């Protein structure tokens, strides 16, 4: 990944004095990534899956080790070149071989990939190929980053581990797309932004591998105001409106590995302004407005991949009538339900009362468990982001005041007690979140 690429200092000590240090550094990277296991375990841990993230200090140390290795490789290659021999660039760090080189890189932080790519052409080609992300997914190595837009056509990324903000390249589109309703989702190594241009719907895709935007992707049924969710390299979009404003019941599955859309069986009822989540290996669609309805739909639907069918879930989401003033805005003016799933538990941000709810699957009801962060303000739910980020819930928002031009990100890892929000970051920015997605890769 080329996000956050920065200059790498060359003022680091060379470790070429002894050939044995090549192996030491390679093993050191793996040990750091696996909790400093003994050296004799290296052969076993080569391809063992790990769901734990490396902390920032360990990953930075691993990146420094790789940097030292690369510098020495360059020095060694220069000597070989001077002597008329050729080195095998496909091995990356040829003294330890390509497989072990890749094994080290897979365990480095995504934040380091931009720096590593700047070391030489071999590293750059590997990272731009996307091979590392496929291996990370196979090995269960995942880092979650937050992508959001607080200014039209401008996107930012936030790394919650290093608490680092990054700007994405600007989107190139027309004014019609800029002002249209937009939905977004992150799937695999891609961020998809759905909108409408003058005569048709359009999808812009940002790739973390190339650090660039592209367009031209088409769904089977163009739509907006739909519900969506992603799981690994797949995503589902369901419901929404077509170009004529008709509310849809159709659904589609996107595979980011193949870049293809597959039509799924239609839901029992059409709906728009709904939300979607994956939970317990199934896809849920919740809330929204149906044909001829002036109130929020209270029944949900769940899609079973094995049965390839939808099932109704009565009374899955309550009408928003619990707080004073909650019904002041018509249903079509309210934001879709703010939902997030952490460890297969469903949570909701009830913005009318600034509450956090948890869904009791067994009893099919919602329980108030605490409060949202103080700065979690919205306009009927619009402008506030509530997402799952790995094992944490995150809330992104800012104050609604002329002097409140900042955005902050708060997180909480759900426990049995009330939410205890932790401020991850705050910066000067527009305080209205237009779109938000979390990418795990």
Short mmCIF file of N, CA, C and O in Angstrom, two decimals, residues 149-202:
data_model
loop_
_atom_site.label_atom_id
_atom_site.label_comp_id
_atom_site.label_asym_id
_atom_site.label_seq_id
_atom_site.Cartn_x
_atom_site.Cartn_y
_atom_site.Cartn_z
N UNK A 149 -15.30 11.07 4.95
CA UNK A 149 -15.33 12.31 4.19
C UNK A 149 -16.12 13.36 4.95
O UNK A 149 -17.31 13.16 5.25
N UNK A 150 -15.46 14.45 5.28
CA UNK A 150 -16.12 15.58 5.94
C UNK A 150 -16.21 16.79 5.02
O UNK A 150 -16.76 17.83 5.41
N UNK A 151 -15.63 16.67 3.84
CA UNK A 151 -15.72 17.70 2.81
C UNK A 151 -16.00 17.01 1.48
O UNK A 151 -15.45 15.94 1.21
N UNK A 152 -16.86 17.59 0.67
CA UNK A 152 -17.26 16.95 -0.57
C UNK A 152 -16.05 16.63 -1.44
O UNK A 152 -15.18 17.47 -1.67
N UNK A 153 -15.99 15.38 -1.90
CA UNK A 153 -14.95 14.85 -2.77
C UNK A 153 -13.59 14.73 -2.10
O UNK A 153 -12.60 14.41 -2.75
N UNK A 154 -13.51 14.97 -0.78
CA UNK A 154 -12.26 14.82 -0.05
C UNK A 154 -12.41 13.67 0.95
O UNK A 154 -13.37 13.64 1.73
N UNK A 155 -11.45 12.76 0.92
CA UNK A 155 -11.47 11.61 1.83
C UNK A 155 -10.19 11.58 2.65
O UNK A 155 -9.12 11.95 2.18
N UNK A 156 -10.35 11.13 3.89
CA UNK A 156 -9.21 10.95 4.78
C UNK A 156 -9.23 9.55 5.34
O UNK A 156 -10.27 8.88 5.40
N UNK A 157 -8.06 9.09 5.78
CA UNK A 157 -7.94 7.80 6.45
C UNK A 157 -7.35 8.03 7.83
O UNK A 157 -6.55 8.96 8.04
N UNK A 158 -7.75 7.17 8.78
CA UNK A 158 -7.22 7.26 10.14
C UNK A 158 -6.79 5.88 10.58
O UNK A 158 -7.55 4.92 10.51
N UNK A 159 -5.53 5.79 11.02
CA UNK A 159 -4.97 4.55 11.55
C UNK A 159 -5.14 4.59 13.07
O UNK A 159 -4.42 5.33 13.76
N UNK A 160 -6.07 3.80 13.65
CA UNK A 160 -6.31 3.88 15.09
C UNK A 160 -5.20 3.30 15.94
O UNK A 160 -5.13 3.58 17.14
N UNK A 161 -4.30 2.49 15.34
CA UNK A 161 -3.20 1.92 16.11
C UNK A 161 -2.13 2.98 16.37
O UNK A 161 -1.70 3.20 17.50
N UNK A 162 -1.74 3.67 15.29
CA UNK A 162 -0.73 4.73 15.43
C UNK A 162 -1.36 6.11 15.57
O UNK A 162 -0.64 7.10 15.70
N UNK A 163 -2.69 6.16 15.50
CA UNK A 163 -3.43 7.42 15.65
C UNK A 163 -2.90 8.46 14.65
O UNK A 163 -2.55 9.59 15.00
N UNK A 164 -2.89 8.04 13.43
CA UNK A 164 -2.30 8.83 12.35
C UNK A 164 -3.36 9.17 11.31
O UNK A 164 -4.12 8.31 10.89
N UNK A 165 -3.40 10.45 10.88
CA UNK A 165 -4.33 10.91 9.86
C UNK A 165 -3.63 10.96 8.51
O UNK A 165 -2.47 11.34 8.42
N UNK A 166 -4.36 10.60 7.44
CA UNK A 166 -3.79 10.62 6.09
C UNK A 166 -4.83 11.15 5.11
O UNK A 166 -6.01 10.84 5.23
N UNK A 167 -4.39 11.90 4.12
CA UNK A 167 -5.25 12.40 3.06
C UNK A 167 -5.19 11.45 1.87
O UNK A 167 -4.11 11.04 1.44
N UNK A 168 -6.34 11.11 1.33
CA UNK A 168 -6.39 10.33 0.10
C UNK A 168 -6.30 11.28 -1.08
O UNK A 168 -6.62 12.48 -0.96
N UNK A 169 -5.90 10.79 -2.24
CA UNK A 169 -5.90 11.65 -3.44
C UNK A 169 -7.31 12.19 -3.69
O UNK A 169 -8.31 11.54 -3.37
N UNK A 170 -7.37 13.37 -4.28
CA UNK A 170 -8.67 13.99 -4.55
C UNK A 170 -9.41 13.21 -5.63
O UNK A 170 -8.81 12.66 -6.55
N UNK A 171 -10.73 13.14 -5.48
CA UNK A 171 -11.57 12.51 -6.51
C UNK A 171 -11.77 13.49 -7.65
O UNK A 171 -11.92 14.70 -7.44
N UNK A 172 -11.76 12.99 -8.87
CA UNK A 172 -12.02 13.82 -10.04
C UNK A 172 -13.40 13.47 -10.59
O UNK A 172 -13.59 12.41 -11.18
N UNK A 173 -14.37 14.32 -10.36
CA UNK A 173 -15.73 14.07 -10.82
C UNK A 173 -16.42 15.40 -11.09
O UNK A 173 -15.87 16.47 -10.81
N UNK A 174 -17.64 15.33 -11.60
CA UNK A 174 -18.35 16.57 -11.93
C UNK A 174 -19.19 17.04 -10.75
O UNK A 174 -19.33 16.37 -9.72
N UNK A 175 -19.78 18.23 -10.90
CA UNK A 175 -20.57 18.82 -9.82
C UNK A 175 -21.81 18.01 -9.50
O UNK A 175 -22.28 18.03 -8.36
N UNK A 176 -22.34 17.33 -10.50
CA UNK A 176 -23.54 16.52 -10.26
C UNK A 176 -23.23 15.41 -9.26
O UNK A 176 -23.99 15.18 -8.31
N UNK A 177 -22.12 14.72 -9.45
CA UNK A 177 -21.73 13.68 -8.50
C UNK A 177 -21.44 14.27 -7.13
O UNK A 177 -21.81 13.70 -6.10
N UNK A 178 -20.78 15.40 -7.11
CA UNK A 178 -20.42 16.02 -5.85
C UNK A 178 -21.65 16.31 -4.99
O UNK A 178 -21.63 16.14 -3.77
N UNK A 179 -22.74 16.72 -5.62
CA UNK A 179 -23.94 17.11 -4.89
C UNK A 179 -24.96 15.99 -4.74
O UNK A 179 -26.01 16.19 -4.12
N UNK A 180 -24.69 14.83 -5.30
CA UNK A 180 -25.66 13.74 -5.25
C UNK A 180 -25.58 12.99 -3.92
O UNK A 180 -24.60 13.10 -3.18
N UNK A 181 -26.65 12.21 -3.62
CA UNK A 181 -26.60 11.31 -2.48
C UNK A 181 -25.54 10.26 -2.74
O UNK A 181 -25.45 9.69 -3.82
N UNK A 182 -24.72 10.00 -1.73
CA UNK A 182 -23.65 9.04 -1.91
C UNK A 182 -23.65 8.01 -0.79
O UNK A 182 -23.95 8.33 0.37
N UNK A 183 -23.34 6.77 -1.16
CA UNK A 183 -23.13 5.70 -0.20
C UNK A 183 -21.70 5.21 -0.37
O UNK A 183 -21.10 5.38 -1.44
N UNK A 184 -21.18 4.59 0.67
CA UNK A 184 -19.81 4.09 0.60
C UNK A 184 -19.69 2.78 1.36
O UNK A 184 -20.46 2.51 2.30
N UNK A 185 -18.77 1.97 0.93
CA UNK A 185 -18.43 0.75 1.66
C UNK A 185 -16.99 0.38 1.36
O UNK A 185 -16.46 0.71 0.30
N UNK A 186 -16.35 -0.30 2.30
CA UNK A 186 -14.98 -0.79 2.12
C UNK A 186 -15.03 -2.31 2.05
O UNK A 186 -15.67 -2.96 2.88
N UNK A 187 -14.36 -2.87 1.04
CA UNK A 187 -14.36 -4.31 0.84
C UNK A 187 -13.00 -4.73 0.30
O UNK A 187 -12.50 -4.12 -0.65
N UNK A 188 -12.40 -5.75 0.91
CA UNK A 188 -11.06 -6.14 0.49
C UNK A 188 -10.09 -4.99 0.67
O UNK A 188 -9.95 -4.44 1.77
N UNK A 189 -9.43 -4.59 -0.40
CA UNK A 189 -8.50 -3.45 -0.37
C UNK A 189 -9.08 -2.26 -1.14
O UNK A 189 -8.33 -1.40 -1.60
N UNK A 190 -10.40 -2.20 -1.23
CA UNK A 190 -11.06 -1.16 -2.03
C UNK A 190 -12.06 -0.36 -1.20
O UNK A 190 -12.72 -0.90 -0.32
N UNK A 191 -12.15 0.91 -1.50
CA UNK A 191 -13.18 1.79 -0.98
C UNK A 191 -14.08 2.18 -2.15
O UNK A 191 -13.61 2.76 -3.12
N UNK A 192 -15.36 1.83 -2.07
CA UNK A 192 -16.31 2.13 -3.14
C UNK A 192 -17.21 3.28 -2.71
O UNK A 192 -17.76 3.27 -1.61
N UNK A 193 -17.35 4.26 -3.59
CA UNK A 193 -18.24 5.40 -3.34
C UNK A 193 -19.26 5.45 -4.47
O UNK A 193 -18.90 5.59 -5.65
N UNK A 194 -20.53 5.33 -4.12
CA UNK A 194 -21.63 5.28 -5.08
C UNK A 194 -22.30 6.65 -5.13
O UNK A 194 -22.59 7.25 -4.10
N UNK A 195 -22.58 7.11 -6.33
CA UNK A 195 -23.27 8.39 -6.50
C UNK A 195 -23.92 8.46 -7.87
O UNK A 195 -24.10 7.45 -8.55
N UNK A 196 -24.27 9.66 -8.28
CA UNK A 196 -24.96 9.85 -9.55
C UNK A 196 -24.36 11.01 -10.31
O UNK A 196 -24.12 12.08 -9.73
N UNK A 197 -24.12 10.80 -11.59
CA UNK A 197 -23.68 11.88 -12.46
C UNK A 197 -24.89 12.37 -13.26
O UNK A 197 -26.03 12.11 -12.90
N UNK A 198 -24.68 13.07 -14.35
CA UNK A 198 -25.79 13.76 -15.02
C UNK A 198 -26.86 12.78 -15.50
O UNK A 198 -28.05 13.00 -15.28
N UNK A 199 -26.47 11.70 -16.12
CA UNK A 199 -27.44 10.80 -16.72
C UNK A 199 -27.46 9.40 -16.12
O UNK A 199 -28.33 8.59 -16.47
N UNK A 200 -26.54 9.06 -15.26
CA UNK A 200 -26.49 7.69 -14.75
C UNK A 200 -25.79 7.63 -13.40
O UNK A 200 -25.11 8.58 -12.99
N UNK A 201 -25.99 6.49 -12.74
CA UNK A 201 -25.27 6.23 -11.50
C UNK A 201 -23.82 5.88 -11.82
O UNK A 201 -23.51 5.37 -12.90
N UNK A 202 -22.94 6.13 -10.87
CA UNK A 202 -21.53 5.88 -11.08
C UNK A 202 -20.91 5.39 -9.77
O UNK A 202 -21.40 5.72 -8.67
#
